[in-house]
Amino acid sequence: MCGIIGYIGAKPAKQEILQSLQLLEYRGYDSAGLCCFENDKLKLIKKKGKVSTLITACENEFVTAHCGIGHTRWATHGDPSDKNAHPHLSENNNVAIVHNGIIENFESLKGNLQKNGTRFRSETDSEVIAQLLQKSKCESELKKVQELSTLLKGSYAIAILFKELSNQIFAIKKNSPLILGKANDGLYLSSDVNALIGKTSEYYIMQENDIIWIDNQDVYLFDSNLRAKDIEYQPLTLTTQDISRGTFEHYMHKEIMQVPQAIELTMTEFEPMQNPLTRIPAELIKSAEHFSIIGCGTAYNAGNTISYYARQRDIFVDCYYASEYRYEKFLSRKNEVCIFISQSGETADTIEALKKAKEHNIPTIVVTNVASSTLNKLADYILPTKAGPEIAVASTKAYSAQITALYAFIDYVYCIKNGINCRSCILKDKLKDICDKLKSYDLSIIDNIANQLKNIERVFFIGRGVDFATSQEASLKLKEISNIHSEALYAGELKHGTLALIDENTVVIVIATQKELLEKTINSVYEIKARGAKVIMLTQFEVSIDAVDILVSLPQTDQLLMAEVSIYPLQMLAYKTALYKGLDPDKPRNLAKSVTVE
Ligand code: F6R
């Protein structure tokens, strides 16, 4: 949510910052801006709209600049507009800042500044930072930056330019990510390591309350008391190939096509030599009486999907949305283990939920896709997913990788609890079979369905058992990128109310992958058809049901793992429907990836 970037070095700052902003754009795309030192002055251009609009506006500008900061915004306070776009300048134009996060006490800070005559130009919470820095009485710029941490409440990653200190950048962070990247001929600050790929060979993940001061090519790191710290860089191994769209028109398409690879690579992580599960003490698993899975959106849905698999193995798992778990009257159950799922590892609600669990001394395990993420730093144990960088806002391959890691986890728990030697190779072989089938799966029927969905007002996804969990994920995917109102329901629940909405303008997508539930699900199909809706059914069973308008045959595989299969065509359905509606599937309306605000 919001991407910030800073650059200082031998290359043209405009080029470096704009290129990186494009890579950070998935974090927000309602406005963007750039501020650089030029002829010892702070020059600013910011525009409502995507980074491409900013690029056009900057065409003949910033020609001599080698130091600057940039921002791509996802609006929280104040609508998307030129004036609310970052960077923000102080009233006297001597300080420029970019900010990712939320300043929770901005109203009182702003009120006090206004009482003393400061005039604000925007409606944002962030502008207050620039104004506070201007008004600060501290003797040095470094001290002014340090003082911020005593004044601001909330979350922030901030990069700052002071007009008086040409070609220097300051940065500070708390609860929002910020990375320092080092190249031979320059230094970068970025919200995300992805924006540094191909630019730097090493990076440092800023720790809570770190302060950074970059003075040309010298960089100094301090803690919140301005005590000097060593910078421990780590190598950046991702390549530009990992983040390029390749021959695909959209990242989302590329990422759906990478689902089999994400499953295979994730499963490889659980091979005996390196299996991260073996780092979780068997005693902890043996004594665990409750497992709670916590996440947001798709990550939550992955947890819910796996809870059905766990139940088949007599392991009972409760799932919570991270934003709710935090405010639960705390369960404080004995022998609880919490598993947090997050593609980015930076989702603010999930981080806060994990902190809450830690406060109660509950052992924490995270399933994340980003090794350098905050959640990885905070958790006791890590189960990595190997989906590779996921750039489209809608999560696809990461979901498939998350359930893969969790299948392995649940099998491990089952084996420990039952004193069996865990043989992950059985699961690996089954998943390999699924991947082979997905790779050769003909998705052409999906195109036709997407074409029909484009004019539909309402879509329901229904299923029983694990198929309901898949319905939730399929529904989320469709609504977020095609803007069609969609809902997921247990197949048996329709007749308890929602059937009232079923008519000829409705499409109901039925998922039926569980043999023992098939008959009952077919009953629901007839009830729906009798109300005039179009029915699309996904199943691996050979059925002939006259109430079904379109039957999508799924590859046959182990029934317990069918969730890995059934979501695949439905991810594609969401993608294709967005295309038929003329929408950009990579940048859905009002959304952004990596939700770093609560
Ligand atoms: C939906 C989607 C979101 C994320 C959610 C959690 O397609 O991508 O619902 O799943 O914001 O994000 P992470 O997994 O990064 O914690």
CSV table of N, CA and C and ligand atoms in Angstrom, one decimal, residues 296-299 342-344 347 393-395 402 476-477 480 595, ligand 1:
chain,number,residue,atom,x,y,z
A,296,CYS,N,-5.6,-12.9,5.8
A,296,CYS,CA,-6.6,-12.0,5.2
A,296,CYS,C,-6.8,-12.4,3.8
A,297,GLY,N,-8.0,-12.2,3.3
A,297,GLY,CA,-8.4,-12.4,1.9
A,297,GLY,C,-8.0,-13.8,1.4
A,298,THR,N,-7.3,-13.8,0.4
A,298,THR,CA,-6.9,-15.1,-0.2
A,298,THR,C,-6.1,-16.0,0.8
A,299,ALA,N,-5.3,-15.4,1.6
A,299,ALA,CA,-4.5,-16.1,2.5
A,299,ALA,C,-5.4,-16.8,3.5
A,342,SER,N,0.6,-15.4,4.7
A,342,SER,CA,0.6,-14.2,4.0
A,342,SER,C,1.6,-14.3,2.9
A,343,GLN,N,1.1,-13.9,1.7
A,343,GLN,CA,2.0,-13.9,0.5
A,343,GLN,C,3.1,-12.9,0.8
A,344,SER,N,2.7,-11.7,1.1
A,344,SER,CA,3.7,-10.6,1.2
A,344,SER,C,4.6,-10.7,2.4
A,347,THR,N,1.4,-7.8,5.5
A,347,THR,CA,0.0,-7.3,5.7
A,347,THR,C,-0.1,-6.9,7.2
A,393,VAL,N,-2.2,-7.8,-8.5
A,393,VAL,CA,-2.8,-7.6,-7.2
A,393,VAL,C,-3.6,-8.8,-6.8
A,394,ALA,N,-4.3,-9.5,-7.7
A,394,ALA,CA,-5.0,-10.7,-7.3
A,394,ALA,C,-4.1,-11.8,-7.1
A,395,SER,N,-4.2,-12.5,-6.0
A,395,SER,CA,-3.3,-13.6,-5.6
A,395,SER,C,-3.7,-14.9,-6.3
A,402,GLN,N,0.5,-21.8,-1.0
A,402,GLN,CA,0.2,-21.8,0.4
A,402,GLN,C,-0.5,-23.1,0.8
A,476,LEU,N,-14.0,-14.4,-4.5
A,476,LEU,CA,-13.1,-13.2,-4.2
A,476,LEU,C,-12.4,-12.8,-5.5
A,477,LYS,N,-11.9,-13.8,-6.2
A,477,LYS,CA,-11.1,-13.5,-7.4
A,477,LYS,C,-12.0,-12.8,-8.4
A,480,GLU,N,-13.1,-9.2,-7.3
A,480,GLU,CA,-12.0,-8.1,-7.2
A,480,GLU,C,-11.5,-7.7,-8.6
A,595,VAL,N,-1.1,-5.0,1.8
A,595,VAL,CA,-2.0,-4.1,2.5
A,595,VAL,C,-1.3,-3.7,3.8
B,1,F6R,C1,-6.9,-11.3,-3.2
B,1,F6R,C2,-5.7,-10.9,-2.5
B,1,F6R,C3,-5.8,-10.4,-1.1
B,1,F6R,C4,-4.6,-10.8,-0.3
B,1,F6R,C5,-4.7,-10.3,1.1
B,1,F6R,C6,-3.6,-10.8,2.0
B,1,F6R,O1,-6.6,-11.7,-4.5
B,1,F6R,O2,-4.6,-10.9,-3.1
B,1,F6R,O3,-7.0,-10.8,-0.6
B,1,F6R,O4,-4.7,-12.2,-0.2
B,1,F6R,O5,-4.6,-8.9,1.1
B,1,F6R,O6,-2.3,-10.5,1.5
B,1,F6R,P1,-1.1,-11.3,2.0
B,1,F6R,O7,-1.2,-12.7,1.6
B,1,F6R,O8,0.1,-10.6,1.3
B,1,F6R,O9,-1.0,-11.2,3.5
